[in-house]
Short mmCIF file of C-alpha atoms in Angstrom, two decimals:
data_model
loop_
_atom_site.label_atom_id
_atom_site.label_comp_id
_atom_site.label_asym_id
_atom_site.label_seq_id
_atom_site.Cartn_x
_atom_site.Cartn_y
_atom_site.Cartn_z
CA UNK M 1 0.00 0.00 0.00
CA UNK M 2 1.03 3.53 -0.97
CA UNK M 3 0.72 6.32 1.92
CA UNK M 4 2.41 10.13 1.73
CA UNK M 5 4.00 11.54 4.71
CA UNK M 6 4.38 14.83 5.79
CA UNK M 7 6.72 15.60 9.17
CA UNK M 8 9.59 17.65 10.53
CA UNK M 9 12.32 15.82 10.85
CA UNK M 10 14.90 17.04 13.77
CA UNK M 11 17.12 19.50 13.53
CA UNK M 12 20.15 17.55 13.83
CA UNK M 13 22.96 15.87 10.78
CA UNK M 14 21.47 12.36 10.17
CA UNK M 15 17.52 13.18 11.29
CA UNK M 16 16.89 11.80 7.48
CA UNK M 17 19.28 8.75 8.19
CA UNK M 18 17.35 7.81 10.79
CA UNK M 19 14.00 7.92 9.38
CA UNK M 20 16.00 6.11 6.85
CA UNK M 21 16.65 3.37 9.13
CA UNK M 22 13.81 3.04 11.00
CA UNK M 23 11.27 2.43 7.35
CA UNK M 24 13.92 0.18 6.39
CA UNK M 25 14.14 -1.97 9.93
CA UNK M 26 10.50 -2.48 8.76
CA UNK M 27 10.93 -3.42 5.18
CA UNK M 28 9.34 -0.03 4.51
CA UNK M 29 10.36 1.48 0.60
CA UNK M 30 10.41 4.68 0.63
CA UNK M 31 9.69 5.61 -3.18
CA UNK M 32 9.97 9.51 -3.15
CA UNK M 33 11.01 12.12 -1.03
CA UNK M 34 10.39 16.15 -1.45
CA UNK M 35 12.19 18.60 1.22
CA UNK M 36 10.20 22.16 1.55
CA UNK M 37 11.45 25.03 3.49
CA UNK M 38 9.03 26.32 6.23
CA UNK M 39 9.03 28.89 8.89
CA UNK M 40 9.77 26.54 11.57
CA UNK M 41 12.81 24.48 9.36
CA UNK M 42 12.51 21.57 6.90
CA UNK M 43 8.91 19.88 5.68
CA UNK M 44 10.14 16.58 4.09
CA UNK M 45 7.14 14.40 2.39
CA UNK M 46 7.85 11.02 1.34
CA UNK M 47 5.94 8.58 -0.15
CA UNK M 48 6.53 4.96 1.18
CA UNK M 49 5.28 1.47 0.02
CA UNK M 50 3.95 -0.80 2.71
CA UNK M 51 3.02 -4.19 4.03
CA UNK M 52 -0.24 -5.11 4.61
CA UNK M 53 -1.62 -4.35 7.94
CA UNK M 54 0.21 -1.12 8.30
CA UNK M 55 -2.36 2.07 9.31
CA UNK M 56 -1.90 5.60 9.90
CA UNK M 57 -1.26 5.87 13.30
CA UNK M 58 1.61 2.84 12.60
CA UNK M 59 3.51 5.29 10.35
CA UNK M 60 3.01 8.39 12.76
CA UNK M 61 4.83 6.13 15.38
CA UNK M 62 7.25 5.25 13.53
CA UNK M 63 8.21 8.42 12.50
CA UNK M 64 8.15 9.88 16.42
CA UNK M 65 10.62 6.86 17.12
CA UNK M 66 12.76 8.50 14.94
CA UNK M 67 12.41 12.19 16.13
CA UNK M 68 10.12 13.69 13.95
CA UNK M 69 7.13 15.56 14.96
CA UNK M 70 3.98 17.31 13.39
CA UNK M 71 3.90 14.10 11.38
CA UNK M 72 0.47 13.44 8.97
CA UNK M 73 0.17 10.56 7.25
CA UNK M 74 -2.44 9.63 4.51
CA UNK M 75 -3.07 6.68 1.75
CA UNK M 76 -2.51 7.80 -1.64
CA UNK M 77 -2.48 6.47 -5.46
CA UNK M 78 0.47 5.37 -7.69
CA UNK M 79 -0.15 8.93 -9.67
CA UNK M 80 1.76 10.85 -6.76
CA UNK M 81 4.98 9.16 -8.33
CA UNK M 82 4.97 11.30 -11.53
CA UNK M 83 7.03 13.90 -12.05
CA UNK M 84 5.95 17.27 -10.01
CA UNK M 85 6.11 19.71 -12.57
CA UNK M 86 4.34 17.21 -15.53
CA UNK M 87 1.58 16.94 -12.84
CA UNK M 88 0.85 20.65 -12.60
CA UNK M 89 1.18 20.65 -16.65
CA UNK M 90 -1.63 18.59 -16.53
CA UNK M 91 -3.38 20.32 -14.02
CA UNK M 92 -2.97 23.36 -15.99
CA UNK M 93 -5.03 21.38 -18.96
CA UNK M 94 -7.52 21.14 -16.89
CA UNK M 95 -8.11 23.91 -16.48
CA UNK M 96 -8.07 25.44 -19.56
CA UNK M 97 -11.60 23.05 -19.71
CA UNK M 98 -12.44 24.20 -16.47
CA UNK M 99 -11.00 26.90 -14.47
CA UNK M 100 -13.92 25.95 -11.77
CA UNK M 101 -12.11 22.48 -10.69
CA UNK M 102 -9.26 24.50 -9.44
CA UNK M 103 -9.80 23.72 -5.76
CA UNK M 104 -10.36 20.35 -6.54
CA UNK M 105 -6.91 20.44 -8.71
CA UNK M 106 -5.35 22.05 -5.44
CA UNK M 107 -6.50 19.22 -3.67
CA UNK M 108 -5.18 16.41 -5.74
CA UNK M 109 -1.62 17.89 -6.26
CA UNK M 110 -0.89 19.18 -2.45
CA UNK M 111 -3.33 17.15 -0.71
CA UNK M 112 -2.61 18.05 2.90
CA UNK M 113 -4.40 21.06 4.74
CA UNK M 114 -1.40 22.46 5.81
CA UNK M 115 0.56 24.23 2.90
CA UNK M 116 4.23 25.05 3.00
CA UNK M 117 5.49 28.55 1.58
CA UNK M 118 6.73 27.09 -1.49
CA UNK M 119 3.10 25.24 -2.36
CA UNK M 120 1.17 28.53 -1.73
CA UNK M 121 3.49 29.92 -4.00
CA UNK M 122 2.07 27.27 -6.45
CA UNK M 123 -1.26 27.32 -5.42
CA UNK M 124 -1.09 31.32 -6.16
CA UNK M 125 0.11 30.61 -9.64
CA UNK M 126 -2.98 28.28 -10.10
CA UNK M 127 -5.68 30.20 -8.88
CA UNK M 128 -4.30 32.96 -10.99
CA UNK M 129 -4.35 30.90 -13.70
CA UNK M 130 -7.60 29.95 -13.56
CA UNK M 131 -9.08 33.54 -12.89
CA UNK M 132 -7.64 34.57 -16.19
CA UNK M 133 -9.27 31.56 -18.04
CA UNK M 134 -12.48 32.50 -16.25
CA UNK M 135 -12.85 36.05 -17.41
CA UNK M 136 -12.71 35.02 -20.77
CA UNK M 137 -16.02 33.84 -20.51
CA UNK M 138 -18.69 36.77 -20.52
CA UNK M 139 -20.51 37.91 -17.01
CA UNK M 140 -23.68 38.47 -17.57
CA UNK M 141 -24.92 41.47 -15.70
CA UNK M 142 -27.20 41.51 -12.22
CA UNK M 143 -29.90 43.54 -11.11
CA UNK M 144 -29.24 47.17 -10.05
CA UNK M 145 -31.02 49.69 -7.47
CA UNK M 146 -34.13 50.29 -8.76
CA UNK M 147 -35.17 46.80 -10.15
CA UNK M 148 -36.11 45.41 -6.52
CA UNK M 149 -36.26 45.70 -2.72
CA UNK M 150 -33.17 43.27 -1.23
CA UNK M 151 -34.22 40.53 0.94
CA UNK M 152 -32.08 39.50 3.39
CA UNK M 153 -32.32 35.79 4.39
CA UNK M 154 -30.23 32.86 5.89
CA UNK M 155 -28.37 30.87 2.81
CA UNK M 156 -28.16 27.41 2.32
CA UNK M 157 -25.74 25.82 0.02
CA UNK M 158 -28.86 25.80 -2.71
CA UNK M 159 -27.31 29.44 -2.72
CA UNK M 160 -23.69 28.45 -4.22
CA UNK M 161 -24.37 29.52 -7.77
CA UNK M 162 -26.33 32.86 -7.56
CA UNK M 163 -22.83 33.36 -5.04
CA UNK M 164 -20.40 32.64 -7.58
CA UNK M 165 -22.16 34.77 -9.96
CA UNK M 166 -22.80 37.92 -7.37
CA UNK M 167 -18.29 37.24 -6.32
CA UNK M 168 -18.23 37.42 -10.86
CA UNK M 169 -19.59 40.71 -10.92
CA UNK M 170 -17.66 42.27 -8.20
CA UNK M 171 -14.94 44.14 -9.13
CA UNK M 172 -11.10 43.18 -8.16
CA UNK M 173 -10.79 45.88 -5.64
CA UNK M 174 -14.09 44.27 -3.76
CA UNK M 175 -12.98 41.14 -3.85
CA UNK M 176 -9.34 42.24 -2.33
CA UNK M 177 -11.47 44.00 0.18
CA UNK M 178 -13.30 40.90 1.30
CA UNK M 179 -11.19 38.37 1.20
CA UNK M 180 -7.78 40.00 1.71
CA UNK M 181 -6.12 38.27 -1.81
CA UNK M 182 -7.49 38.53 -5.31
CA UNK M 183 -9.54 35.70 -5.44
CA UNK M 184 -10.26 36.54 -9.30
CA UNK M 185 -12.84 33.06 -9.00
CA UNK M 186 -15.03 31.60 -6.58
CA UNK M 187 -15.50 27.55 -7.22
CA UNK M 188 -18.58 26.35 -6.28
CA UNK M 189 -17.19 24.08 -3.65
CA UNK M 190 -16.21 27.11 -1.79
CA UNK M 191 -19.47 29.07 -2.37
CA UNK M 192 -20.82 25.82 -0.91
CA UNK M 193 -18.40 26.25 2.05
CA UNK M 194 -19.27 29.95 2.61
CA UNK M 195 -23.08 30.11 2.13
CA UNK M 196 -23.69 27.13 4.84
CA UNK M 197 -20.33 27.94 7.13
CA UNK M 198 -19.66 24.28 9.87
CA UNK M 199 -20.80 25.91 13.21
CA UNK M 200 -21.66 29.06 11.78
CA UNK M 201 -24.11 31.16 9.17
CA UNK M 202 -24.52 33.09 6.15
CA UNK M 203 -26.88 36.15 5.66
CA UNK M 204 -27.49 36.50 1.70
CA UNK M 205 -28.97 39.85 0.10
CA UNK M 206 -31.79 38.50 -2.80
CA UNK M 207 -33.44 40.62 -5.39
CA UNK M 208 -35.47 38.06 -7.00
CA UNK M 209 -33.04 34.77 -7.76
CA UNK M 210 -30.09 36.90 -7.94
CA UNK M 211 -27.59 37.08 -4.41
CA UNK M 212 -26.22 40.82 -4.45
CA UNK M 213 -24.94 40.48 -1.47
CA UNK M 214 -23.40 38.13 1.63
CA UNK M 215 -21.96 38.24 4.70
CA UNK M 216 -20.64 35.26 7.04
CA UNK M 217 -20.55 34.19 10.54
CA UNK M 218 -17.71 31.34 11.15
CA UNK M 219 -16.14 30.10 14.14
CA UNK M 220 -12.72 30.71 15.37
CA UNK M 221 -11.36 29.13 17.81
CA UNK M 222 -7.97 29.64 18.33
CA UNK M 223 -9.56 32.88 19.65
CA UNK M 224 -11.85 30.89 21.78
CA UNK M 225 -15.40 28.64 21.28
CA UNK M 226 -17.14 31.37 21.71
CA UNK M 227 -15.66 33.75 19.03
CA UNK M 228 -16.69 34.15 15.38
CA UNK M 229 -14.72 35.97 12.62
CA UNK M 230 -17.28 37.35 10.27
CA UNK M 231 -17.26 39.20 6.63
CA UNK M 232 -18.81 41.01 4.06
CA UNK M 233 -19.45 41.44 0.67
CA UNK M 234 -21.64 43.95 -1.37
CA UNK M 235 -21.98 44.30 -4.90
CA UNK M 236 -20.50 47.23 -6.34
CA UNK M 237 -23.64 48.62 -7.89
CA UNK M 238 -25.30 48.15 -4.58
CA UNK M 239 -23.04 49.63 -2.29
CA UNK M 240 -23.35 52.74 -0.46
CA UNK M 241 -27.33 51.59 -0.16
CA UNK M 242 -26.77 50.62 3.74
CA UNK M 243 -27.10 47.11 2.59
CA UNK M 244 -24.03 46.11 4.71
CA UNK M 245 -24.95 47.46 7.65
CA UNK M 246 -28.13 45.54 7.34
CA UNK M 247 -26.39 42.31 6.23
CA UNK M 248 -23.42 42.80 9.27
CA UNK M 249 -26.43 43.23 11.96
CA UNK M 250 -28.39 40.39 10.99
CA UNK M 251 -25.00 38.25 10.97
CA UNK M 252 -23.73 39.52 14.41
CA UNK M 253 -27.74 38.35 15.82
CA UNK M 254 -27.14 35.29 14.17
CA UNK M 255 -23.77 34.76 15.51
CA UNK M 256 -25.57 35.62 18.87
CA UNK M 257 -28.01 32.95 18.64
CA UNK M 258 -25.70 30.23 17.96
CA UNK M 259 -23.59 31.02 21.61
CA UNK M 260 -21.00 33.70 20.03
CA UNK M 261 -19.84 36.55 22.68
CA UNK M 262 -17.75 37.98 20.61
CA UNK M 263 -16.98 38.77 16.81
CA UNK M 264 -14.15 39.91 14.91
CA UNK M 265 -13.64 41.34 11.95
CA UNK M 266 -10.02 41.50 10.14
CA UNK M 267 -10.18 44.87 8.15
CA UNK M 268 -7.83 46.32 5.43
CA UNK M 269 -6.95 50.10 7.10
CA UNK M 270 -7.87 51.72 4.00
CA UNK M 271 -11.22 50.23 4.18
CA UNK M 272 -13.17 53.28 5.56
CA UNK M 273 -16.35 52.06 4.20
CA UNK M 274 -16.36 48.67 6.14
CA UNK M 275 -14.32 50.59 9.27
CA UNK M 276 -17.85 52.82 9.19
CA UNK M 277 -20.18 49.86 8.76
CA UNK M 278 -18.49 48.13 12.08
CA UNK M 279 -19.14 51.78 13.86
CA UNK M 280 -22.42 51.64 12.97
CA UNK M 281 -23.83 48.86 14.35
CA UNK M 282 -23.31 51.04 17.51
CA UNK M 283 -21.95 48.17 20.21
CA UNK M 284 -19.22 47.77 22.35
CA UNK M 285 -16.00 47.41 20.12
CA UNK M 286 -12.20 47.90 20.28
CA UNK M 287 -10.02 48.23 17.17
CA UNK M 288 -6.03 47.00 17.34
CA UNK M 289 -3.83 46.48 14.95
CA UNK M 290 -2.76 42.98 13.60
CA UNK M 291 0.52 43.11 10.89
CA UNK M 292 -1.56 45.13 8.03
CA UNK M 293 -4.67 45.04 8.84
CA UNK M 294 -7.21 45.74 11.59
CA UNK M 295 -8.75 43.56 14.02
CA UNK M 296 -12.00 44.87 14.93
CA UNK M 297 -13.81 42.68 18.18
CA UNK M 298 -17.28 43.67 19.03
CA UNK M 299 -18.60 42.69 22.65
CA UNK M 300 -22.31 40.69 21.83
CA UNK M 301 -22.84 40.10 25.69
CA UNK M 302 -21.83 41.76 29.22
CA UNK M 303 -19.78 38.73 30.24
CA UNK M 304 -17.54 38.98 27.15
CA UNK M 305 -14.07 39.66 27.42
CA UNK M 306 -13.24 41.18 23.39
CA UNK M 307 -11.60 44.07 25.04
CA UNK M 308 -8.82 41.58 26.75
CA UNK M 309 -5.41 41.04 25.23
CA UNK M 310 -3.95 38.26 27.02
CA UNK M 311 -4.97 35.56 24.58
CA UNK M 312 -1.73 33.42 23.44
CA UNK M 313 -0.97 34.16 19.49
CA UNK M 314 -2.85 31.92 16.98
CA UNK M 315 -2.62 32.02 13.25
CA UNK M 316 -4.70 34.23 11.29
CA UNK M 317 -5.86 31.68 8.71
CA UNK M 318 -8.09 33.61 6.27
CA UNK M 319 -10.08 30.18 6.11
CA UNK M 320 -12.29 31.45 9.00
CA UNK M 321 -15.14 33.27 7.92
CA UNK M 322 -13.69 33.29 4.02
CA UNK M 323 -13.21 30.71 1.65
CA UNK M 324 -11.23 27.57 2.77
CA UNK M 325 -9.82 24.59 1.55
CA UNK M 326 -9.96 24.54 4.57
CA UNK M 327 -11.73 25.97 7.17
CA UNK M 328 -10.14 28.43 5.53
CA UNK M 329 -9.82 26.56 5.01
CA UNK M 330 -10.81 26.37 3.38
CA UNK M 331 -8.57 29.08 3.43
CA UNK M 332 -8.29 31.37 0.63
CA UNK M 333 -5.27 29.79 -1.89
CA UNK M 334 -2.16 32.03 -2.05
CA UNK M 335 -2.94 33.82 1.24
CA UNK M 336 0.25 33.07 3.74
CA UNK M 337 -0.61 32.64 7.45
CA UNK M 338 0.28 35.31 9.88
CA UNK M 339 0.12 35.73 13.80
CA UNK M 340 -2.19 37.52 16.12
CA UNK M 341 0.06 38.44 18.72
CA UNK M 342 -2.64 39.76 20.93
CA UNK M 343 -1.13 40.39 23.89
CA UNK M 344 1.72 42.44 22.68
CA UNK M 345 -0.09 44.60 20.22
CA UNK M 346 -0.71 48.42 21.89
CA UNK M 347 -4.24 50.18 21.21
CA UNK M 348 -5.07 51.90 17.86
CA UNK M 349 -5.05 55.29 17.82
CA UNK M 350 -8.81 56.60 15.75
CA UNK M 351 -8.67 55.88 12.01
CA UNK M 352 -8.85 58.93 10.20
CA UNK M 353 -12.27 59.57 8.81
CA UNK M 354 -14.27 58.28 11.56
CA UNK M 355 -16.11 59.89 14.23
CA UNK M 356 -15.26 57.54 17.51
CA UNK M 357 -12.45 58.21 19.88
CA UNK M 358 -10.20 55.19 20.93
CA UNK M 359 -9.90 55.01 25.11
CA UNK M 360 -6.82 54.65 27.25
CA UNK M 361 -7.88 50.62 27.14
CA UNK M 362 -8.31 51.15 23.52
CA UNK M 363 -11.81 50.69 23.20
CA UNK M 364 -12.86 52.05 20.31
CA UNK M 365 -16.72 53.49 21.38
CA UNK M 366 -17.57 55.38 18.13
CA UNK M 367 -19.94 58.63 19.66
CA UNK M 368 -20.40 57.17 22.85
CA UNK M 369 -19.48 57.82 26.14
#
């Protein structure tokens, strides 16, 4: 049986040696072996020919007997054995038939949630790929202001195509807005993902059978069980209508009723118009800064603690509340992890443009006392 590995080996001369060894003690083959660099040292993924009666959790043991750690281990097909670059060649064919399959392209040629530096770089290169195959084909245009009253309702994943073509009409600069990278094409799969979010919900904008508008509710919890990251995203020809005011308050009650105390928002700093949505729903909120962006927490019950900063760093995975192929997953392809370092970040000073003040604990309370 074919599996594909994926661990750290120890940072010692002779860590691959070992391994080595240790598969070959147990008449394991190993058939190929690929060495990334990562931010914490070497990724090396093998693939290795087995015995019957071998599992999983066999292989992760045996590679902790041998010092490696973060190991993941899964069963794979004889295909994984071709040459790398022929198989993204042929992934690139694909394409050119379907620019929509390139998650599930992703998927087959990585196949581990966990990407190293050097396959985001490829997954990137992909997704660009297919976005410029996809705007060949011709958008056809939605409804604007005028033709119908917006109704805001939860989404179900019967939703995933009017979302795909509401994400084709927005322009790049809403797109970057929302989900922080390009994405110049939502697949399906993730429009799936984002209109019925695991352990959280999605708030869609109709005007008749056409979505002009969405915003999402999903659960993050590295920042606790009890925390949601949530986004938004407004057609261009519809914003400026208060329609994502409307769609963020209806997602924060949602949020709510599912046990959030606490959302956050991860905004671009020159995004005035979604900084002024967020001070508009007119709650408890603090504003800090995070790397680039802004991390906006709003308080959605007295016992919440969103104004605390003593929470260890996590990784921001932009899988959250946006697409993932993960969880984002699905996270967005091409978009490289970064840390909240909560506890060491100092209170935002008021964003230009806006009418709150920001506190000594840096509470941001818009025109409140």
């Amino acid at each position: 049986m074919l599996w594909k590995i994926r661990t750290e080996l120890a940072d010692r001369p002779g860590a691959l040696a070992e391994l080595a060894a240790r598969c070959g003690a147990d008449d394991i083959n190993i058939l190929s072996l690929e060495v990334f660099t990562a931010e914490t040292g070497a990724v090396d993924e093998l693939v290795v020919s087995t015995g019957v009666g071998w599992t999983a959790d066999d292989l992760s043991a045996l590679a902790a007997e041998a010092g490696c750690v973060r190991t993941t281990v899964r069963p794979c097909q004889a295909d994984v054995l071709s040459d790398g670059p022929t198989r993204y060649l042929r992934a690139v064919l694909r394409l050119i038939d379907d620019p929509l399959s390139v998650d599930e392209e992703l998927g087959n040629l990585q196949g581990f949630d966990e990407y190293t530096p050097a396959e985001w770089a490829r997954a990137d290169v992909l997704v660009e790929i297919a976005g410029r195959l996809a705007g060949r084909f011709e958008t056809p245009a939605g409804p604007r202001p005028g033709s119908g009253v917006p109704e805001l309702r939860i989404a179900t994943v019967e939703d995933a195509d009017a979302v795909v073509a509401m994400h084709d009409r927005c322009s790049y600069e809403s797109r970057t807005r929302r989900y922080h990278v390009p994405m110049p094409k939502l697949t399906a799969r993730t429009a799936r993902h984002l209109s019925a979010p695991a352990g959280g919900v999605s708030i869609v904008a109709c005007v008749d059978d056409a979505v002009i508008g969405m915003a999402t509710a999903a659960p993050w919890e590295e920042l606790g069980s009890t925390t949601m990251e949530v986004a938004v995203l407004v057609e261009d020809g519809w914003q400026g209508q208060g329609l994502g005011l409307r769609l963020l308050r209806q997602v924060v009650a949602e949020a709510r009723a599912l046990g959030a105390d606490r959302v956050v928002c991860m905004v671009q700093p020159e995004n005035h118009a979604m900084l002024r949505t967020l001070e508009r729903l007119r709650m408890r909120s603090r504003v800090i800064r995070d790397g680039d962006n802004l991390m906006v927490s709003v308080a959605l019950s007295d016992r919440s603690l969103s104004h605390a900063v003593d929470r260890p760093p996590v990784p921001y995975r932009q899988e959250s509340a946006t697409p993932t192929h993960r969880s984002q997953p699905l996270r967005a392809a091409g978009q490289p992890s970064r840390e909240h370092a909560l506890a060491a970040l100092s209170a935002l000073h008021p964003v230009a443009g806006r009418a709150g003040t920001a506190d000594r604990d840096g509470a941001d309370r818009g025109d409140r006392p």
